Coordinates of C-alpha atoms in Angstrom, one line a residue:
M243 CA 0.0 0.0 0.0
T244 CA 1.3 3.4 -1.0
T245 CA 1.7 6.0 1.7
V246 CA 0.7 9.5 0.8
A247 CA 2.7 12.3 2.5
P248 CA 0.6 14.9 4.1
Q249 CA 0.5 18.2 2.3
D250 CA 2.0 21.3 3.8
T251 CA -0.8 23.8 4.0
T252 CA 1.3 26.5 5.7
E253 CA 1.2 29.7 3.7
P254 CA 4.6 31.1 2.7
A255 CA 5.9 33.9 4.9
V256 CA 5.5 37.3 3.5
V257 CA 8.6 39.4 4.0
T258 CA 7.8 43.0 4.7
S259 CA 9.6 46.1 3.7
P260 CA 9.9 49.2 5.9
P261 CA 7.7 52.1 5.0
R262 CA 9.1 54.5 2.4
W263 CA 8.9 57.4 4.8
M264 CA 11.3 55.6 7.2
A265 CA 13.7 54.9 4.4
A266 CA 13.5 58.6 3.3
V267 CA 14.1 59.7 6.9
A268 CA 17.2 57.4 7.0
G269 CA 18.6 59.1 3.9
L270 CA 17.8 62.6 5.2
L271 CA 19.4 61.9 8.6
A272 CA 22.5 60.4 6.9
A273 CA 22.9 63.5 4.7
G274 CA 22.4 65.7 7.7
A275 CA 25.2 63.9 9.5
A276 CA 27.4 64.2 6.4
L277 CA 26.8 67.9 6.0
A278 CA 27.3 68.5 9.7
A279 CA 30.7 66.7 9.6
G280 CA 31.8 68.7 6.6
E281 CA 30.7 71.9 8.2
L282 CA 32.6 71.2 11.4
V283 CA 35.8 70.1 9.5
A284 CA 35.6 73.3 7.4
A285 CA 35.2 75.4 10.5
L286 CA 38.2 73.8 12.1
I287 CA 40.6 74.1 9.1
D288 CA 41.7 77.4 7.7
G289 CA 40.9 77.7 3.9
A290 CA 38.5 74.7 3.9
R291 CA 34.9 75.1 2.6
S292 CA 31.9 73.1 3.4
A293 CA 30.1 71.3 0.6
V294 CA 27.0 73.6 0.9
T295 CA 29.2 76.7 0.7
S296 CA 31.2 75.4 -2.2
I297 CA 28.1 74.3 -4.2
G298 CA 26.4 77.6 -3.5
T299 CA 29.5 79.5 -4.8
V300 CA 29.4 77.5 -8.0
V301 CA 25.6 78.3 -8.3
I302 CA 26.4 82.0 -7.9
D303 CA 29.1 81.9 -10.6
L304 CA 26.9 80.0 -13.1
A305 CA 23.6 81.7 -12.4
P306 CA 22.2 83.8 -15.3
P307 CA 22.6 87.6 -14.7
A308 CA 18.8 88.2 -14.7
L309 CA 18.4 85.6 -11.9
K310 CA 21.1 87.3 -9.8
D311 CA 19.4 90.7 -10.3
L312 CA 16.1 89.3 -9.3
A313 CA 17.6 87.7 -6.1
I314 CA 19.3 91.0 -5.0
E315 CA 16.2 93.1 -5.9
T316 CA 13.8 90.8 -4.2
L317 CA 15.8 89.5 -1.3
G318 CA 18.4 92.2 -0.7
T319 CA 21.0 91.1 1.9
A320 CA 19.0 87.9 2.5
D321 CA 20.0 86.5 -0.9
K322 CA 22.8 84.3 0.4
P323 CA 20.7 82.6 3.2
V324 CA 18.0 81.9 0.7
L325 CA 20.5 80.4 -1.7
I326 CA 21.9 78.2 1.1
A327 CA 18.4 77.1 2.0
T328 CA 17.7 76.2 -1.6
V329 CA 20.9 74.1 -1.9
L330 CA 19.9 72.3 1.3
V331 CA 16.4 71.6 0.0
V332 CA 17.8 70.1 -3.2
L333 CA 20.3 68.0 -1.2
A334 CA 17.5 66.9 1.1
G335 CA 15.5 65.6 -1.8
A336 CA 18.5 63.7 -3.2
A337 CA 19.3 62.3 0.2
M338 CA 15.7 61.0 0.7
A339 CA 15.9 59.3 -2.7
A340 CA 19.2 57.7 -1.7
G341 CA 17.6 56.4 1.5
I342 CA 14.7 54.8 -0.3
A343 CA 17.2 53.2 -2.8
A344 CA 19.4 51.9 0.0
V345 CA 16.6 49.9 1.5
R346 CA 16.3 48.0 -1.7
R347 CA 20.0 47.7 -2.4
L348 CA 22.4 49.2 0.1
W349 CA 25.1 50.0 -2.4
W350 CA 22.6 52.0 -4.4
G351 CA 22.2 54.4 -1.5
V352 CA 26.0 54.4 -0.8
L353 CA 26.6 55.4 -4.4
G354 CA 24.1 58.2 -4.0
V355 CA 25.9 59.5 -0.9
V356 CA 29.3 59.2 -2.6
G357 CA 27.9 61.0 -5.7
L358 CA 26.8 63.9 -3.5
G359 CA 30.2 64.0 -2.0
V360 CA 31.9 64.1 -5.4
V361 CA 29.7 67.1 -6.3
G362 CA 30.8 68.8 -3.2
L363 CA 34.4 68.0 -3.8
A364 CA 34.3 69.2 -7.4
A365 CA 32.7 72.5 -6.2
A366 CA 35.4 72.9 -3.5
W367 CA 38.2 72.4 -6.0
A368 CA 36.6 75.0 -8.2
D369 CA 37.2 77.6 -5.5
P370 CA 40.3 79.6 -6.5
S371 CA 41.4 79.9 -2.9
A372 CA 41.3 76.2 -2.2
T373 CA 44.3 73.9 -2.1
G374 CA 44.0 70.3 -3.1
V375 CA 44.3 68.5 0.3
V376 CA 42.5 71.2 2.3
A377 CA 39.6 71.3 -0.3
A378 CA 39.2 67.6 -0.1
L379 CA 38.9 67.3 3.7
P380 CA 35.4 68.5 4.4
A381 CA 33.9 66.5 1.5
T382 CA 35.9 63.4 2.4
A383 CA 34.7 63.6 6.0
A384 CA 31.1 64.2 4.8
V385 CA 31.2 61.0 2.6
I386 CA 32.7 58.8 5.4
V387 CA 30.2 60.0 8.0
G388 CA 27.3 59.9 5.5
V389 CA 28.0 56.4 4.3
G390 CA 28.5 55.1 7.9
A391 CA 25.2 56.7 9.1
L392 CA 23.3 55.4 6.1
W393 CA 24.6 51.9 6.6
W394 CA 23.7 51.9 10.3
L395 CA 20.2 53.3 9.8
V396 CA 19.4 51.0 6.9
R397 CA 20.6 47.9 8.8
T398 CA 18.2 48.7 11.6
L399 CA 15.4 48.8 9.0
D400 CA 16.5 45.6 7.4
S401 CA 13.4 43.4 7.8
R402 CA 14.5 40.4 5.8
G403 CA 14.3 38.4 9.1
A404 CA 10.8 39.8 10.0
T405 CA 7.6 38.6 8.5
A406 CA 4.1 40.0 8.4
D407 CA 3.1 37.8 11.3
D408 CA 6.2 38.5 13.3
D409 CA 5.0 41.6 15.1
A410 CA 7.6 41.4 17.8
A411 CA 10.5 41.4 15.4
D412 CA 8.9 44.2 13.4
G413 CA 8.5 46.3 16.6
D414 CA 12.1 45.6 17.6
S415 CA 13.3 46.8 14.1
R416 CA 11.3 50.0 14.5
R417 CA 12.6 50.7 18.0
A418 CA 16.2 50.1 16.8
F419 CA 15.6 52.5 13.9
L420 CA 14.2 55.2 16.2
Q421 CA 17.2 54.8 18.6
A422 CA 19.6 55.0 15.7
A423 CA 17.8 57.9 14.1
T424 CA 17.8 59.8 17.4
T425 CA 21.5 59.2 17.8
V426 CA 22.4 60.3 14.3
G427 CA 20.1 63.3 14.4
G428 CA 21.4 64.5 17.7
A429 CA 25.0 64.1 16.6
A430 CA 24.3 65.9 13.4
L431 CA 22.6 68.8 15.2
G432 CA 25.4 69.1 17.6
A433 CA 28.2 69.0 15.1
G434 CA 26.4 71.2 12.7
A435 CA 25.6 73.8 15.4
L436 CA 29.2 73.8 16.6
G437 CA 30.6 74.2 13.1
R438 CA 28.2 77.0 12.3
W439 CA 29.0 78.7 15.6
L440 CA 32.7 78.5 14.9
T441 CA 32.2 79.8 11.4
T442 CA 30.0 82.7 12.5
Q443 CA 32.5 83.7 15.2
A444 CA 35.3 83.7 12.7
E445 CA 33.3 85.8 10.2
S446 CA 32.1 88.3 12.7
S447 CA 35.4 88.7 14.5
T448 CA 37.7 91.7 14.1
A449 CA 41.3 91.4 13.1
P450 CA 43.6 89.5 15.4
A451 CA 44.8 91.5 18.3
T452 CA 48.4 90.9 17.2
A453 CA 47.8 92.4 13.7
P454 CA 49.6 95.6 13.1
F455 CA 47.4 98.7 12.8
P456 CA 49.6 101.8 12.6
S457 CA 48.4 105.3 13.2
P458 CA 48.0 107.5 10.1
D459 CA 50.9 109.7 9.0
V460 CA 48.3 112.1 7.7
E461 CA 45.5 112.3 10.2
L462 CA 42.1 113.9 9.4
A463 CA 40.4 116.4 11.7
P464 CA 37.4 115.1 13.7
I465 CA 34.1 115.2 11.9
P466 CA 32.6 118.6 12.6
A467 CA 29.5 118.8 14.7
D468 CA 27.6 120.7 12.1
A469 CA 28.0 117.8 9.6
S470 CA 25.2 116.0 11.5
L471 CA 21.6 117.0 12.1
A472 CA 20.0 116.0 15.4
I473 CA 16.9 114.3 13.9
D474 CA 15.5 111.0 15.2
G475 CA 15.6 108.4 12.5
L476 CA 18.1 110.2 10.3
T477 CA 21.0 108.0 9.0
S478 CA 24.2 108.9 10.9
F479 CA 26.9 110.7 9.0
I480 CA 29.4 107.9 9.8
T481 CA 28.0 104.4 9.3
P482 CA 29.1 102.1 12.2
N483 CA 31.1 99.1 11.0
D484 CA 28.4 96.7 12.1
D485 CA 25.7 98.6 10.2
F486 CA 27.7 99.1 7.0
Y487 CA 26.1 97.3 4.0
R488 CA 27.7 94.1 2.8
I489 CA 27.3 92.9 -0.8
D490 CA 29.7 90.4 -2.3
T491 CA 29.9 87.0 -3.9
A492 CA 31.4 85.2 -0.8
L493 CA 29.1 82.7 0.8
R494 CA 31.8 82.2 3.5
V495 CA 34.0 85.1 4.6
P496 CA 37.6 84.3 3.7
T497 CA 39.9 83.9 6.7
V498 CA 43.3 85.4 5.8
D499 CA 46.5 85.0 7.9
V500 CA 48.2 88.4 7.7
D501 CA 51.6 86.8 8.4
H502 CA 51.4 84.9 5.1
W503 CA 49.4 87.5 3.1
T504 CA 51.0 89.2 0.2
L505 CA 49.9 91.8 -2.4
R506 CA 51.2 90.9 -5.8
I507 CA 51.4 93.7 -8.4
H508 CA 51.9 92.5 -11.9
G509 CA 50.8 92.8 -15.5
M510 CA 51.7 95.9 -17.5
V511 CA 54.4 97.0 -15.1
D512 CA 58.1 97.5 -15.3
N513 CA 58.9 95.9 -12.0
P514 CA 56.4 93.2 -10.8
I515 CA 56.5 93.0 -7.0
E516 CA 55.0 91.2 -4.1
L517 CA 54.5 93.1 -0.9
T518 CA 54.1 91.6 2.5
Y519 CA 51.7 93.3 5.0
D520 CA 54.6 94.9 6.8
E521 CA 56.1 96.1 3.5
L522 CA 52.7 97.6 2.5
L523 CA 52.6 99.5 5.8
D524 CA 56.0 101.0 5.1
H525 CA 54.2 103.4 2.8
Q526 CA 52.6 106.6 4.0
I527 CA 49.3 105.9 5.9
V528 CA 46.5 108.3 5.3
E529 CA 42.8 108.7 6.2
A530 CA 39.9 109.7 4.0
D531 CA 36.1 110.0 4.6
I532 CA 34.4 108.2 1.6
T533 CA 30.9 107.2 0.8
L534 CA 30.6 103.8 -0.9
A535 CA 27.5 102.6 -2.8
C536 CA 26.5 99.3 -4.4
V537 CA 25.4 99.4 -8.0
S538 CA 22.4 97.1 -7.0
N539 CA 21.1 99.9 -4.8
E540 CA 17.6 100.8 -5.9
V541 CA 16.4 104.4 -5.7
G542 CA 15.9 105.1 -2.0
G543 CA 17.7 101.9 -1.0
E544 CA 20.1 101.3 1.9
L545 CA 23.1 99.7 0.1
V546 CA 25.2 102.8 0.7
G547 CA 27.4 103.8 3.6
N548 CA 30.0 106.4 4.7
A549 CA 33.1 105.6 6.7
R550 CA 36.5 107.0 7.6
W551 CA 39.0 104.7 5.8
R552 CA 42.6 104.3 6.7
G553 CA 45.1 103.0 4.2
I554 CA 47.8 103.6 1.6
R555 CA 47.3 105.6 -1.6
L556 CA 47.0 103.3 -4.6
A557 CA 49.2 105.8 -6.5
D558 CA 52.0 105.2 -4.1
V559 CA 51.7 101.4 -4.3
L560 CA 51.5 101.3 -8.1
A561 CA 54.5 103.7 -8.4
D562 CA 56.7 101.0 -6.8
A563 CA 56.0 98.7 -9.8
G564 CA 56.3 101.3 -12.5
L565 CA 53.3 101.5 -14.9
Q566 CA 53.8 100.8 -18.6
P567 CA 52.1 102.9 -21.3
G568 CA 48.9 101.5 -22.7
A569 CA 47.5 100.1 -19.5
D570 CA 44.0 101.4 -18.9
Q571 CA 42.5 99.0 -16.4
L572 CA 43.5 98.2 -12.8
V573 CA 42.1 94.8 -11.7
G574 CA 41.8 94.0 -8.1
R575 CA 41.7 90.3 -7.3
S576 CA 40.4 88.7 -4.1
V577 CA 41.8 85.6 -2.3
D578 CA 38.6 83.9 -3.5
G579 CA 39.2 84.8 -7.1
F580 CA 36.7 87.7 -7.4
T581 CA 37.8 90.5 -9.7
A582 CA 36.8 94.1 -10.1
G583 CA 38.3 96.4 -12.8
S584 CA 38.7 100.1 -12.4
P585 CA 39.6 102.7 -15.1
L586 CA 43.3 103.4 -14.3
A587 CA 43.0 107.1 -15.3
T588 CA 40.2 107.5 -12.8
V589 CA 42.1 105.8 -10.0
L590 CA 45.1 108.0 -10.5
D591 CA 43.3 111.3 -11.2
G592 CA 44.0 112.7 -7.7
R593 CA 41.1 111.3 -5.8
E594 CA 41.9 109.4 -2.5
S595 CA 42.0 105.9 -4.0
L596 CA 43.2 103.6 -1.2
V597 CA 44.4 100.1 -0.4
A598 CA 42.4 100.3 2.9
I599 CA 43.5 98.5 6.0
G600 CA 41.2 100.3 8.5
M601 CA 37.6 101.4 8.9
N602 CA 36.3 104.0 11.4
G603 CA 39.4 103.8 13.6
A604 CA 39.8 100.0 13.7
P605 CA 41.3 97.4 11.5
L606 CA 39.1 96.2 8.7
P607 CA 36.4 93.8 10.0
R608 CA 36.7 90.4 8.3
I609 CA 33.4 90.8 6.5
H610 CA 34.6 94.1 5.0
G611 CA 37.8 92.8 3.6
Y612 CA 40.5 92.2 6.2
P613 CA 43.4 92.5 5.9
A614 CA 43.2 94.9 2.9
R615 CA 40.6 96.1 0.3
L616 CA 40.3 98.7 -2.3
V617 CA 38.3 101.9 -1.8
V618 CA 37.9 104.2 -4.8
P619 CA 35.7 107.3 -4.3
G620 CA 33.1 107.9 -7.0
L621 CA 33.0 104.3 -8.4
Y622 CA 30.4 101.7 -7.7
G623 CA 31.7 98.8 -5.7
Y624 CA 31.6 96.2 -8.4
V625 CA 34.2 98.1 -10.4
S626 CA 36.4 99.1 -7.6
A627 CA 35.9 97.8 -4.1
T628 CA 37.7 94.4 -4.1
K629 CA 37.7 92.9 -0.6
W630 CA 40.3 90.4 0.8
L631 CA 42.7 91.9 -1.8
T632 CA 45.7 89.8 -2.9
E633 CA 46.5 91.0 -6.4
L634 CA 46.7 94.2 -8.5
E635 CA 47.0 93.6 -12.2
L636 CA 47.6 96.3 -14.8
T637 CA 45.9 95.4 -18.0
T638 CA 43.5 96.8 -20.6
F639 CA 39.7 96.7 -20.9
D640 CA 40.1 94.9 -24.3
A641 CA 42.3 92.2 -22.7
F642 CA 40.3 91.3 -19.6
D643 CA 36.8 91.3 -18.3
A644 CA 36.3 91.5 -14.5
Y645 CA 33.8 89.3 -12.7
W646 CA 30.6 91.2 -13.4
I647 CA 31.2 92.4 -16.9
P648 CA 30.3 89.2 -18.8
R649 CA 27.2 89.1 -16.6
G650 CA 25.7 92.1 -18.2
W651 CA 27.1 95.1 -16.2
A652 CA 29.0 98.1 -17.6
E653 CA 32.8 98.3 -17.6
R654 CA 32.7 101.8 -16.3
A655 CA 30.3 102.9 -13.5
P656 CA 30.7 106.2 -11.8
I657 CA 28.3 106.7 -8.8
K658 CA 25.2 108.6 -9.9
T659 CA 23.8 111.6 -7.9
Q660 CA 21.2 110.2 -5.5
S661 CA 19.1 111.3 -2.5
R662 CA 16.9 109.5 0.0
I663 CA 14.2 110.3 2.5
D664 CA 14.9 108.7 5.8
V665 CA 12.2 110.4 7.9
P666 CA 9.3 110.2 8.0
R667 CA 9.1 106.6 7.1
A668 CA 7.1 105.5 4.0
L669 CA 3.4 104.9 4.8
S670 CA 3.7 106.3 8.3
T671 CA 1.2 108.6 9.9
V672 CA 2.4 112.0 11.3
S673 CA 0.8 114.8 13.3
P674 CA -0.2 118.0 11.5
G675 CA 2.1 121.0 11.8
T676 CA 5.8 121.2 11.4
V677 CA 7.3 117.9 10.3
A678 CA 11.0 117.3 9.7
V679 CA 11.5 115.6 6.3
A680 CA 15.1 114.5 6.3
G681 CA 17.6 112.2 4.7
V682 CA 20.9 111.9 2.9
A683 CA 22.2 112.8 -0.5
W684 CA 25.4 111.8 -2.3
A685 CA 27.5 112.4 -5.4
P686 CA 31.0 111.2 -4.5
T687 CA 33.9 113.2 -6.0
R688 CA 31.4 115.9 -7.1
G689 CA 29.7 116.8 -3.8
I690 CA 26.2 117.9 -3.1
T691 CA 25.3 121.6 -3.3
K692 CA 21.5 121.5 -3.1
V693 CA 18.6 119.3 -2.1
E694 CA 14.9 120.1 -2.8
V695 CA 11.7 118.6 -1.6
K696 CA 8.4 118.5 -3.4
V697 CA 5.0 117.9 -1.7
D698 CA 2.3 116.6 -4.0
D699 CA 2.0 118.9 -7.0
G700 CA 3.6 121.9 -5.3
P701 CA 6.8 123.6 -6.2
W702 CA 10.3 122.3 -5.4
E703 CA 11.3 123.8 -2.0
Q704 CA 15.0 124.0 -1.0
A705 CA 16.0 121.9 2.0
R706 CA 18.7 122.9 4.6
L707 CA 22.0 121.1 4.2
A708 CA 24.3 120.0 7.0
A709 CA 27.9 121.1 6.6
A710 CA 29.9 119.4 3.9
V711 CA 32.9 117.4 5.1
D712 CA 34.3 116.9 1.6
D713 CA 33.1 116.1 -1.9
D714 CA 33.6 112.3 -1.4
T715 CA 30.9 112.0 1.4
W716 CA 27.2 112.2 1.6
R717 CA 25.4 115.2 3.2
Q718 CA 22.4 115.2 5.5
W719 CA 19.5 117.5 4.7
V720 CA 16.2 118.5 6.3
Y721 CA 13.1 120.3 5.1
E722 CA 10.6 121.8 7.6
W723 CA 7.3 120.8 6.2
Q724 CA 4.0 122.4 7.3
A725 CA 1.9 119.3 7.2
T726 CA -1.8 119.4 6.7
P727 CA -4.2 116.5 7.2
G728 CA -4.6 114.0 4.4
R729 CA -2.5 111.7 2.3
H730 CA 0.6 113.3 0.7
D731 CA 3.4 112.4 -1.7
L732 CA 6.9 113.6 -0.8
R733 CA 9.7 113.7 -3.3
V734 CA 13.3 114.6 -3.1
R735 CA 16.0 115.5 -5.6
A736 CA 19.7 116.6 -5.3
T737 CA 22.0 118.7 -7.3
D738 CA 25.7 118.1 -7.5
A739 CA 28.6 120.6 -7.6
T740 CA 28.5 120.5 -11.5
G741 CA 25.0 122.0 -11.3
E742 CA 23.5 118.8 -12.7
P743 CA 20.2 117.9 -10.9
Q744 CA 19.3 114.4 -10.1
T745 CA 17.4 113.0 -13.1
A746 CA 13.7 112.0 -12.9
D747 CA 14.1 109.2 -15.4
R748 CA 13.5 105.9 -13.7
E749 CA 16.0 103.2 -14.6
P750 CA 16.9 99.9 -12.9
P751 CA 20.4 99.2 -11.5
R752 CA 21.5 97.2 -14.5
P753 CA 23.8 98.0 -16.2
D754 CA 25.5 100.9 -14.4
G755 CA 23.3 102.1 -11.5
A756 CA 19.7 103.0 -10.8
T757 CA 18.3 106.5 -11.6
G758 CA 15.2 108.3 -10.5
R759 CA 13.9 110.3 -7.6
H760 CA 12.9 108.8 -4.2
H761 CA 9.4 109.5 -3.1
I762 CA 7.2 108.2 -0.2
I763 CA 3.6 108.4 0.8
V764 CA 2.7 109.6 4.3
T765 CA -0.6 110.3 6.0
V766 CA -1.1 113.4 8.2
A767 CA -3.6 112.7 10.9
D768 CA -6.6 115.0 11.5
S769 CA -5.9 117.7 14.1

């Protein structure tokens, strides 16, 4: 008799996969740990750049000019934080995709993390100020930490030993993942916060206490009291260093060791030279009150400031090298590769063009160019005000385009005559009677001789000017307005020393500075 074996009626085990959101979180946390490690390493090593900073810098360099204009116009000084946030969002999306892929095949996710690291490394190497080994360290650290974190998190999610009816094993897997996620997330937050704090401290710090800062050989008289009007809300004549506007292409402020810093002067010169900081300071040290303005400043904008600069005349420094005939452009080059080109004839026409080492009685703050920067009265910053200066090259406009020129900005850009209403504030409500309408006006190298205010459709009325310090600085002004109840339109215009009034034609900043007259709407309350 044949024996029939009993049939196995047990249903095959169904192997479960972790939820996609958990896999995405694993990728996100691994990327966070990687970026935090890179940030911390970059903060600890001079000259290193984090992956986010390096990628952001490449984005700035490659972005279309119209997009840059829109960012500055819309976001102002918040453009860099928004760019960093955008880079982080893109990286987060890629990281979550890597996490989901890693649950299916671990090496897929590892390749994704390594790929992001390669992008960061390539961006870091594209930085002109980076050196090979130093540039590689943050990205290398990020990849190692990122791969390790992803492997650990994915292993805790590995449910190949858990089945649909094995609730205990599934629960253990989830608890293990939550513990690992908490550990990785906490470590990432701690390392990232420490790295960001160290970076912020370095960027906001002043020059090292040991850095030389000589007194001027030619010292200016104190600012006269009558150069300032005692009006609440009016911009001060001297802009404090902490309040001075900052517009540049650097996502991370360069850290420069003055003991190893040099200023190279080359190009169309008879005697190419390289000056140490001490050799630069062997020249005569002078002071000058100069108003600087950014070409991106809109009519009525705040991207303008006035400071007492200390430094060496550019003419004296260039004389050491001996200028060759035919040179018509002076290019300042920053340690991070940024360039600005100034007309040589303008720089040497007698204005106080400086290699500046100090600002308002103190060494240059790091964010404003320590240890040395260029300051040229009467030229917008993008064609003159190179920060973190390391080279001066004599060339021609035909032979070389500085950073902003291929991006749609003019080669030559003298600062236009402008005026601004500071008080009352736009859309504010004031009491009837005498109201001080006040602000500042500037036309560097020409000077301001007249400011007028127009109320609604009335005539232009002359404002009272504060005393002029020199032609290179702005002037405060005030108009005593007899305000009557209702809604009013206030306008201002300035006239420079050539007799040319500020134009009413409204033009955007591109390609060589905004034009037009500032106006505000205010409401005068009923009496």
